[in-house]
Short mmCIF file of C-alpha atoms in Angstrom, two decimals:
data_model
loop_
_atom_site.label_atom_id
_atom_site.label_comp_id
_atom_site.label_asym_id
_atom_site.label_seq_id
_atom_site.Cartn_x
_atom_site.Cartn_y
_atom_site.Cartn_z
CA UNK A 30 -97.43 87.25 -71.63
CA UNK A 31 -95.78 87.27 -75.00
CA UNK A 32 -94.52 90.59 -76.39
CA UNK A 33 -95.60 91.41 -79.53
CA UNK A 34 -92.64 92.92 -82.06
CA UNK A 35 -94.16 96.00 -84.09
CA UNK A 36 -93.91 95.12 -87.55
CA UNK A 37 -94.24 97.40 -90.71
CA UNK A 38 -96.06 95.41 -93.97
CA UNK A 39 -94.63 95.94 -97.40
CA UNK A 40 -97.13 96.97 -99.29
CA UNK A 41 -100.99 97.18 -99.51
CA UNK A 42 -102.53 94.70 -101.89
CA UNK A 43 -104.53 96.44 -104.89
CA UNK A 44 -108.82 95.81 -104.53
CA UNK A 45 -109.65 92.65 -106.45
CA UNK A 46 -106.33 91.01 -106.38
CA UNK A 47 -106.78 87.37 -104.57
CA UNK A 48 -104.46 86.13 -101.60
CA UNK A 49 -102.88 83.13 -103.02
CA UNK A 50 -103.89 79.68 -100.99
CA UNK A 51 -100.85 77.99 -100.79
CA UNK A 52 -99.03 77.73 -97.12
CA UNK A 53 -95.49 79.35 -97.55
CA UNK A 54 -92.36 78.18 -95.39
CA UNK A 55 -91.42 80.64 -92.65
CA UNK A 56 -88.19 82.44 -93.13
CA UNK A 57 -86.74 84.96 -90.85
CA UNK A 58 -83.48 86.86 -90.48
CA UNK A 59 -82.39 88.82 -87.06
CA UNK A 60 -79.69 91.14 -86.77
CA UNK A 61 -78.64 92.23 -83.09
CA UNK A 62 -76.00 95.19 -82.58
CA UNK A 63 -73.16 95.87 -80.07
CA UNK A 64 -73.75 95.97 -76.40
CA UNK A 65 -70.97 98.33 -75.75
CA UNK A 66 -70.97 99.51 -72.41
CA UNK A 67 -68.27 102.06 -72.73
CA UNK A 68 -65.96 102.73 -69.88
CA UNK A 69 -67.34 101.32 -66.73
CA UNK A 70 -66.25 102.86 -63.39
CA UNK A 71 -65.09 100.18 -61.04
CA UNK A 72 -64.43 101.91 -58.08
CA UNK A 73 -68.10 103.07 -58.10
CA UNK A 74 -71.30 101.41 -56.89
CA UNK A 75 -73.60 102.93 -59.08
CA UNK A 76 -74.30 100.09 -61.68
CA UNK A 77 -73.52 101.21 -65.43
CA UNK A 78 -76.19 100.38 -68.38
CA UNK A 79 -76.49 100.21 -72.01
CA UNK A 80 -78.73 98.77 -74.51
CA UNK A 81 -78.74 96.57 -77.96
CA UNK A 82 -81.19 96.73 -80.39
CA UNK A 83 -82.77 93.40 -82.26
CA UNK A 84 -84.30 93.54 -85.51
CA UNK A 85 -86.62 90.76 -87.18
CA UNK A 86 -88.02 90.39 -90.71
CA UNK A 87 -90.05 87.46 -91.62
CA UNK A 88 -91.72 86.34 -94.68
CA UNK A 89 -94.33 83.33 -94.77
CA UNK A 90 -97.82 82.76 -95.09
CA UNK A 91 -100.06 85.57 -95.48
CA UNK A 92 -101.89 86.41 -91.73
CA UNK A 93 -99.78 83.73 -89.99
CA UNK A 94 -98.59 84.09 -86.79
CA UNK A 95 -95.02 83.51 -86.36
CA UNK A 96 -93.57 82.11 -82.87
CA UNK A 97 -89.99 83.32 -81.78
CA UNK A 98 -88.20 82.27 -78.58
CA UNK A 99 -84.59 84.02 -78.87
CA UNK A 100 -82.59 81.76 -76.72
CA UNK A 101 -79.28 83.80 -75.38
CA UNK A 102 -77.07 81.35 -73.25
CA UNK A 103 -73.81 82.68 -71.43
CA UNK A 104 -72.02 84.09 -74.14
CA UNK A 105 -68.25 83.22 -74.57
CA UNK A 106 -67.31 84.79 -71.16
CA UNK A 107 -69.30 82.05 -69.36
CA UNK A 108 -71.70 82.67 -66.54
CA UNK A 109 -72.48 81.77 -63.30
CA UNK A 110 -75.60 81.18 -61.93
CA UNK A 111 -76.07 84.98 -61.02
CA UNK A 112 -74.33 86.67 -63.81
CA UNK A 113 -73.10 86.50 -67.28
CA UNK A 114 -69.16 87.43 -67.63
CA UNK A 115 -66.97 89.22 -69.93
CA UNK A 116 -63.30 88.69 -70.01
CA UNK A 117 -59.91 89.94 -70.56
CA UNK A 118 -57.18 87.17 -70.53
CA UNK A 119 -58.31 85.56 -67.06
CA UNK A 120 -59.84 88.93 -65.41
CA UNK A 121 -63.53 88.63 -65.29
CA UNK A 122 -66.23 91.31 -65.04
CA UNK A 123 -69.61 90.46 -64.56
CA UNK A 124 -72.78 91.37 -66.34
CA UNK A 125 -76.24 91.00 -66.98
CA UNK A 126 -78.57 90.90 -69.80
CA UNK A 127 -82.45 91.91 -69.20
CA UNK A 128 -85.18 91.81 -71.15
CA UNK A 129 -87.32 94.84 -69.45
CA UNK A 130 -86.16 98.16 -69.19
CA UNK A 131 -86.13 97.64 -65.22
CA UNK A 132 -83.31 95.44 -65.38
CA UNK A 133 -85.27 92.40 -63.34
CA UNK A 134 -85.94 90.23 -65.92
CA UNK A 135 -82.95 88.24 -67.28
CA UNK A 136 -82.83 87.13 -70.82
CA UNK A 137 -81.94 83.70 -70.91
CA UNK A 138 -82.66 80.64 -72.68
CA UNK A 139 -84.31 77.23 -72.75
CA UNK A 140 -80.93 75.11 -73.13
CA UNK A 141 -78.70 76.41 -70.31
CA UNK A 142 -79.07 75.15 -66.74
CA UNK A 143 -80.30 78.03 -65.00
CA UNK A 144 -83.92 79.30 -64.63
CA UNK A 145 -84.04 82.31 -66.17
CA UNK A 146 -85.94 81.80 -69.97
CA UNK A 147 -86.02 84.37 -73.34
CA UNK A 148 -88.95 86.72 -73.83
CA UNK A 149 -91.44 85.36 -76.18
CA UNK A 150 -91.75 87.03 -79.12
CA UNK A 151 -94.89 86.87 -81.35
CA UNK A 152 -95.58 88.43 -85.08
CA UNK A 153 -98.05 88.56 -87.30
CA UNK A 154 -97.44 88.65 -90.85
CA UNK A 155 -99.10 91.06 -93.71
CA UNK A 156 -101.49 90.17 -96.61
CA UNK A 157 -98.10 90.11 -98.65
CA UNK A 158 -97.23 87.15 -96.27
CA UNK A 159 -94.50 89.72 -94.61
CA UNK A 160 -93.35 91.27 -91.39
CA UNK A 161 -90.60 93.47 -89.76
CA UNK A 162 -90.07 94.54 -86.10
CA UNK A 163 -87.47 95.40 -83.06
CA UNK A 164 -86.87 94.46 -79.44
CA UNK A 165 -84.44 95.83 -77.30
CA UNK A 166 -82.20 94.07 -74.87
CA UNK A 167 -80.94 96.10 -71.64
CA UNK A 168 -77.41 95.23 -70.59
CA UNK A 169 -76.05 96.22 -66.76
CA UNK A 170 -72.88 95.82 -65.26
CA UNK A 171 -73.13 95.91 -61.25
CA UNK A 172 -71.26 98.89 -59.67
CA UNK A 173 -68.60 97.51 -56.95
CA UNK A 174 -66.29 95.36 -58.92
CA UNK A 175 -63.16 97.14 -57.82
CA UNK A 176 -61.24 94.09 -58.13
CA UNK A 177 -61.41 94.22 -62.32
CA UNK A 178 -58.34 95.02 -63.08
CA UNK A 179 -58.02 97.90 -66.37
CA UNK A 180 -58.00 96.44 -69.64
CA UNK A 181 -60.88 95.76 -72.38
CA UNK A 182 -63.37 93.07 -71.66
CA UNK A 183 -65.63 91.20 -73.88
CA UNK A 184 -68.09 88.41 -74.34
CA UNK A 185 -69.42 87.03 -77.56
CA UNK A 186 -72.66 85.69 -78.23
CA UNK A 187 -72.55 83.30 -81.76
CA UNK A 188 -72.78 79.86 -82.38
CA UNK A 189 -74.33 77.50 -79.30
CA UNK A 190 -74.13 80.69 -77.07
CA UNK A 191 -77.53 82.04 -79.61
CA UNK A 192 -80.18 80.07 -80.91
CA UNK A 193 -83.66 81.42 -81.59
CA UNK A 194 -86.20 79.55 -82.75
CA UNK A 195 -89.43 80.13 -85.33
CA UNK A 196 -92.19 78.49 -85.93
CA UNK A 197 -95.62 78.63 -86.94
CA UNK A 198 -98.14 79.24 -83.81
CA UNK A 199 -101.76 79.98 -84.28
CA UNK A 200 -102.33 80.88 -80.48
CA UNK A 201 -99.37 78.76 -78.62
CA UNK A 202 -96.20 80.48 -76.84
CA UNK A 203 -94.70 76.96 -75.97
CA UNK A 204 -91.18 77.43 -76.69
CA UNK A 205 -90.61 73.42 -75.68
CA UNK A 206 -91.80 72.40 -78.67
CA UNK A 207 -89.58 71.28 -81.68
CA UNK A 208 -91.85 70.28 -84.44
CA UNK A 209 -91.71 72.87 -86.98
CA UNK A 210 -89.32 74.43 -85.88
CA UNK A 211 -86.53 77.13 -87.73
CA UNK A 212 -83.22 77.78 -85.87
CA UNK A 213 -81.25 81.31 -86.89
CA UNK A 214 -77.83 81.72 -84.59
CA UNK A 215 -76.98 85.63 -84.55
CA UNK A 216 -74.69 86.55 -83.34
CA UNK A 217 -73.21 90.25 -81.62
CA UNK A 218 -70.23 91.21 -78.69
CA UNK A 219 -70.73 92.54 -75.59
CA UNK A 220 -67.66 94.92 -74.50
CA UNK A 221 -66.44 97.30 -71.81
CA UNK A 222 -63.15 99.02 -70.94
CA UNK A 223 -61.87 99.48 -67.30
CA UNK A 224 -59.49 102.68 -67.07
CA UNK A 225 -56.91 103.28 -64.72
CA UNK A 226 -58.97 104.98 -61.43
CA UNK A 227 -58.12 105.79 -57.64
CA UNK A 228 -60.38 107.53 -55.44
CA UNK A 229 -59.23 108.80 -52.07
CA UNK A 230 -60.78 109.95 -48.77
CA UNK A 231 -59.18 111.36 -45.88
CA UNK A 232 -58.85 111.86 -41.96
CA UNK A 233 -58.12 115.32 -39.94
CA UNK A 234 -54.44 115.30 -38.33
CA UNK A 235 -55.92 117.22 -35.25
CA UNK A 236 -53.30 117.93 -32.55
CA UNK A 237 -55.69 118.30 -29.73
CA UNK A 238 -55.94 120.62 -27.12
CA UNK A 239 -53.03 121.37 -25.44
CA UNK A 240 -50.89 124.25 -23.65
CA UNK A 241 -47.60 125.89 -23.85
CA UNK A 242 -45.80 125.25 -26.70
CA UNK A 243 -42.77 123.86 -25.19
CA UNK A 244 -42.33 120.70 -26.69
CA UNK A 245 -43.36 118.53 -29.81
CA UNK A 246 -47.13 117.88 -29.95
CA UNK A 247 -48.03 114.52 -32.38
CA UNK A 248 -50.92 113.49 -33.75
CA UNK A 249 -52.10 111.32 -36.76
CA UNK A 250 -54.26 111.27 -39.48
CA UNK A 251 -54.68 109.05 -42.35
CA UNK A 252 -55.33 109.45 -46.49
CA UNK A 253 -56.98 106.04 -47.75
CA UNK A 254 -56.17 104.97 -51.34
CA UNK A 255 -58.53 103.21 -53.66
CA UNK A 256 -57.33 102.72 -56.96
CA UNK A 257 -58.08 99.66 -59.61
CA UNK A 258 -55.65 96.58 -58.90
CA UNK A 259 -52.10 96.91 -60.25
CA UNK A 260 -52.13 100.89 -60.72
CA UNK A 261 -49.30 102.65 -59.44
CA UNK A 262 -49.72 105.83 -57.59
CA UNK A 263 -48.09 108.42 -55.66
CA UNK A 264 -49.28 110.22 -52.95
CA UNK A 265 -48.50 114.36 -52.52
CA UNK A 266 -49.44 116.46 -49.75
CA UNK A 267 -49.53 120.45 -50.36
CA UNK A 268 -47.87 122.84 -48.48
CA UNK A 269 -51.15 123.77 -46.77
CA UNK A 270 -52.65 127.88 -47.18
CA UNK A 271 -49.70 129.79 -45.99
CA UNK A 272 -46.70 127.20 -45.40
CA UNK A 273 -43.40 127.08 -47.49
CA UNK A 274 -42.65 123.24 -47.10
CA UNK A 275 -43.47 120.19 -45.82
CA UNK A 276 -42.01 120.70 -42.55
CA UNK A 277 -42.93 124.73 -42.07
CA UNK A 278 -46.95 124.09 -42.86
CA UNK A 279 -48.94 126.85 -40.87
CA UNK A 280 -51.94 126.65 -39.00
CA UNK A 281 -54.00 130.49 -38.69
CA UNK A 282 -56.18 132.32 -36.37
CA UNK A 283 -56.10 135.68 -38.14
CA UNK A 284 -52.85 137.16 -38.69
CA UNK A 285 -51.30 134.80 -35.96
CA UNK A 286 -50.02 131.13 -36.85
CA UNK A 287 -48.60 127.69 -35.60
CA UNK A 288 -45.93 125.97 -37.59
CA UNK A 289 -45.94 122.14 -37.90
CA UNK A 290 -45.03 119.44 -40.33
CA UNK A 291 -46.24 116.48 -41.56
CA UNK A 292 -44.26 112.92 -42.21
CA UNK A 293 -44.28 109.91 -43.93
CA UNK A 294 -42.90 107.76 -41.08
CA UNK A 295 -43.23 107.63 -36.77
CA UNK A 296 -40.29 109.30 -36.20
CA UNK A 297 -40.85 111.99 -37.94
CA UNK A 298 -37.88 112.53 -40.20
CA UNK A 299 -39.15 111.84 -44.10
CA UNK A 300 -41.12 115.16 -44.40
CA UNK A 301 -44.27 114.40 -46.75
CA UNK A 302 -44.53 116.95 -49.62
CA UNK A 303 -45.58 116.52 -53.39
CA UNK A 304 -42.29 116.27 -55.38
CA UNK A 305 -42.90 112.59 -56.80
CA UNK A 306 -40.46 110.17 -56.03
CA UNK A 307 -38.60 112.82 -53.62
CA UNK A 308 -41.16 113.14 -50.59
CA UNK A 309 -44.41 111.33 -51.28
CA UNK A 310 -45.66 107.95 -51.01
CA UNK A 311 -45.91 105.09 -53.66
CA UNK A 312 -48.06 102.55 -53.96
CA UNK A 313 -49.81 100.17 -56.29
CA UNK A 314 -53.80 98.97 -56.72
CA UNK A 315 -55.47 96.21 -55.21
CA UNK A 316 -58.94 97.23 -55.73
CA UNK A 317 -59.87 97.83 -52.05
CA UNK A 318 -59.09 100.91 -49.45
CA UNK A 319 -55.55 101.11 -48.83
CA UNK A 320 -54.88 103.26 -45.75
CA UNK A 321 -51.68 105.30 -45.38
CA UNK A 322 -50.84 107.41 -42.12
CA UNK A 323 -49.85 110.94 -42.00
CA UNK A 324 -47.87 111.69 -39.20
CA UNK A 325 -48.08 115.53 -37.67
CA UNK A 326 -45.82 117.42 -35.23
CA UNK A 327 -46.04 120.53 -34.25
CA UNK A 328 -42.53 121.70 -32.57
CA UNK A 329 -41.66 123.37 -29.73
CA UNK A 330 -42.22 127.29 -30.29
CA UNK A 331 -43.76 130.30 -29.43
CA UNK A 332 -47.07 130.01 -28.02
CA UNK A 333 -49.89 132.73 -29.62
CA UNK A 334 -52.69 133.56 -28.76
CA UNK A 335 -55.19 130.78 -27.03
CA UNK A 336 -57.89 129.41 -29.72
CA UNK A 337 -58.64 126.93 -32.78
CA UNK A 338 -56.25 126.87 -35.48
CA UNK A 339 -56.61 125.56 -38.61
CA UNK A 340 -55.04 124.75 -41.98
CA UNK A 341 -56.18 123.14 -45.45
CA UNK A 342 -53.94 120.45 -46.87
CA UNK A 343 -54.13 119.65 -50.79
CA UNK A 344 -53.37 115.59 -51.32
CA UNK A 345 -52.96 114.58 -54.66
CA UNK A 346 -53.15 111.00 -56.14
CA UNK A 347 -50.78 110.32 -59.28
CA UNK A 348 -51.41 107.64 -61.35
#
């Protein structure tokens, strides 16, 4: 089904004043804006959207129906059969361009290899042999590329990447056809910036059940890393709610405690605090879960009272 542009006449013609017989040549001009998607979250699945706007005034014979079919092909960024692509040097991030609001409809074109096609457009001029309107076109870029490196991407649509065409139609939407036809190449840039971004998630050092607090009791936890491909980081762990260093932490039961201390290696000797580049753990961005293990002892000490103890560690991610 076509979908018909809203268009605003010029002008009312005065009563008495004859429409003029001759047949006019169509004439259209189209103006498209940015598709700036702003800072898109790699790390995330949720898929990030933004909108252009397209504008259309035409001029012709009065009461004729003017034809458009607004080919977009893959923009400068390329495309593969699923996506379009903006780039930055050789990183790519991938996008789409829709023609419904819904995002299932891609906006394509009759001259690229793939099956998706343009919306067809339809307008019908004024008495004055005039005619203005809008469309919109809905731009998504998938959530879950957290292989995009950080940079500024871009794509831009000119030249063979945009050609709509015009043309005369009494009733038709055939966009095949190529008698008659007008060609207008607008053009516009699509754009997004990755930022620098690590998300982290952890697991519970929990030291079990055990006895008499004779000797050292180990266990292991873990704090996975996520951050955008070649960001450095640095990993910090707090002292915990009561402790006074990495190696003195506290776990509480009321008023009573057990002291432990948590490392950066098996053995046990690099305590893990937050002073960066002292006692915490570098790494750099690949885009994917990186997982780093915490290693917990609790020494040999005085036993307290039987029960669950329990401390609160702060881990923060520098980058």
């Amino acid at each position: 089904m076509p979908v018909r542009l809203l268009f605003r006449p010029l002008a009312g013609l005065l009563f008495g004043i004859s429409l003029p017989s001759a047949a006019w040549a169509q004439s259209c001009t189209f103006g498209i804006s940015a598709m700036n998607f702003g800072q898109v979250d790699t790390l995330s699945s949720v898929q990030t959207n933004t909108t252009a706007n397209m504008t259309v005034s035409c001029t012709g014979t009065a009461l004729s129906r003017i034809l458009i079919c607004p080919n977009l092909g893959e923009g400068s960024g390329g495309t593969t059969a699923s996506s379009r692509q903006m780039l930055n040097g050789t990183n790519i991030m991938n996008f789409q361009i829709y023609s419904d609001a819904s995002r299932s409809t891609v906006w394509g074109s009759y001259l690229w290899p793939y099956p998706s096609r343009p919306p067809v457009l339809a307008m019908t001029l004024s008495l004055l042999g005039s005619g203005s309107g809008s469309t919109v076109l809905y731009g998504a870029v998938p959530g879950g590329q957290g292989t995009v490196p950080p940079g500024s991407y871009l794509s831009a649509f000119s030249g063979s990447h945009v050609e709509f065409r015009y043309r005369y139609s009494a009733a038709s939407n055939d966009c095949t056809v190529t008698t008659g036809v007008v060609v207008a190449r607008p053009s516009f840039n699509t754009t997004a910036t990755v930022a620098a971004n690590c998300l982290i998630s952890t697991q519970p050092v929990d030291f079990g059940t055990t006895g008499v607090l004779s000797g050292n009791v180990d266990a292991t936890g873990q704090v996975s890393v996520n951050c955008t491909p070649g960001t450095t980081y640095s990993v910090g762990l707090g002292n915990g709610q009561t402790g006074t260093g990495p190696t003195s932490r506290r776990m509480a039961l009321g008023n009573q405690g057990i002291t432990y201390g948590l490392y950066r290696d098996t053995a046990r000797s690099l305590p893990w605090g937050s002073t960066i580049g002292t006692n915490t753990v570098a790494g750099t961005g690949t885009g994917a879960a990186q997982g780093i293990p915490v290693y917990g002892r609790v020494p040999a000490q005085t036993t307290p009272a039987p029960g669950t103890y329990t401390d609160t560690v702060v881990v923060t991610v520098t980058y």
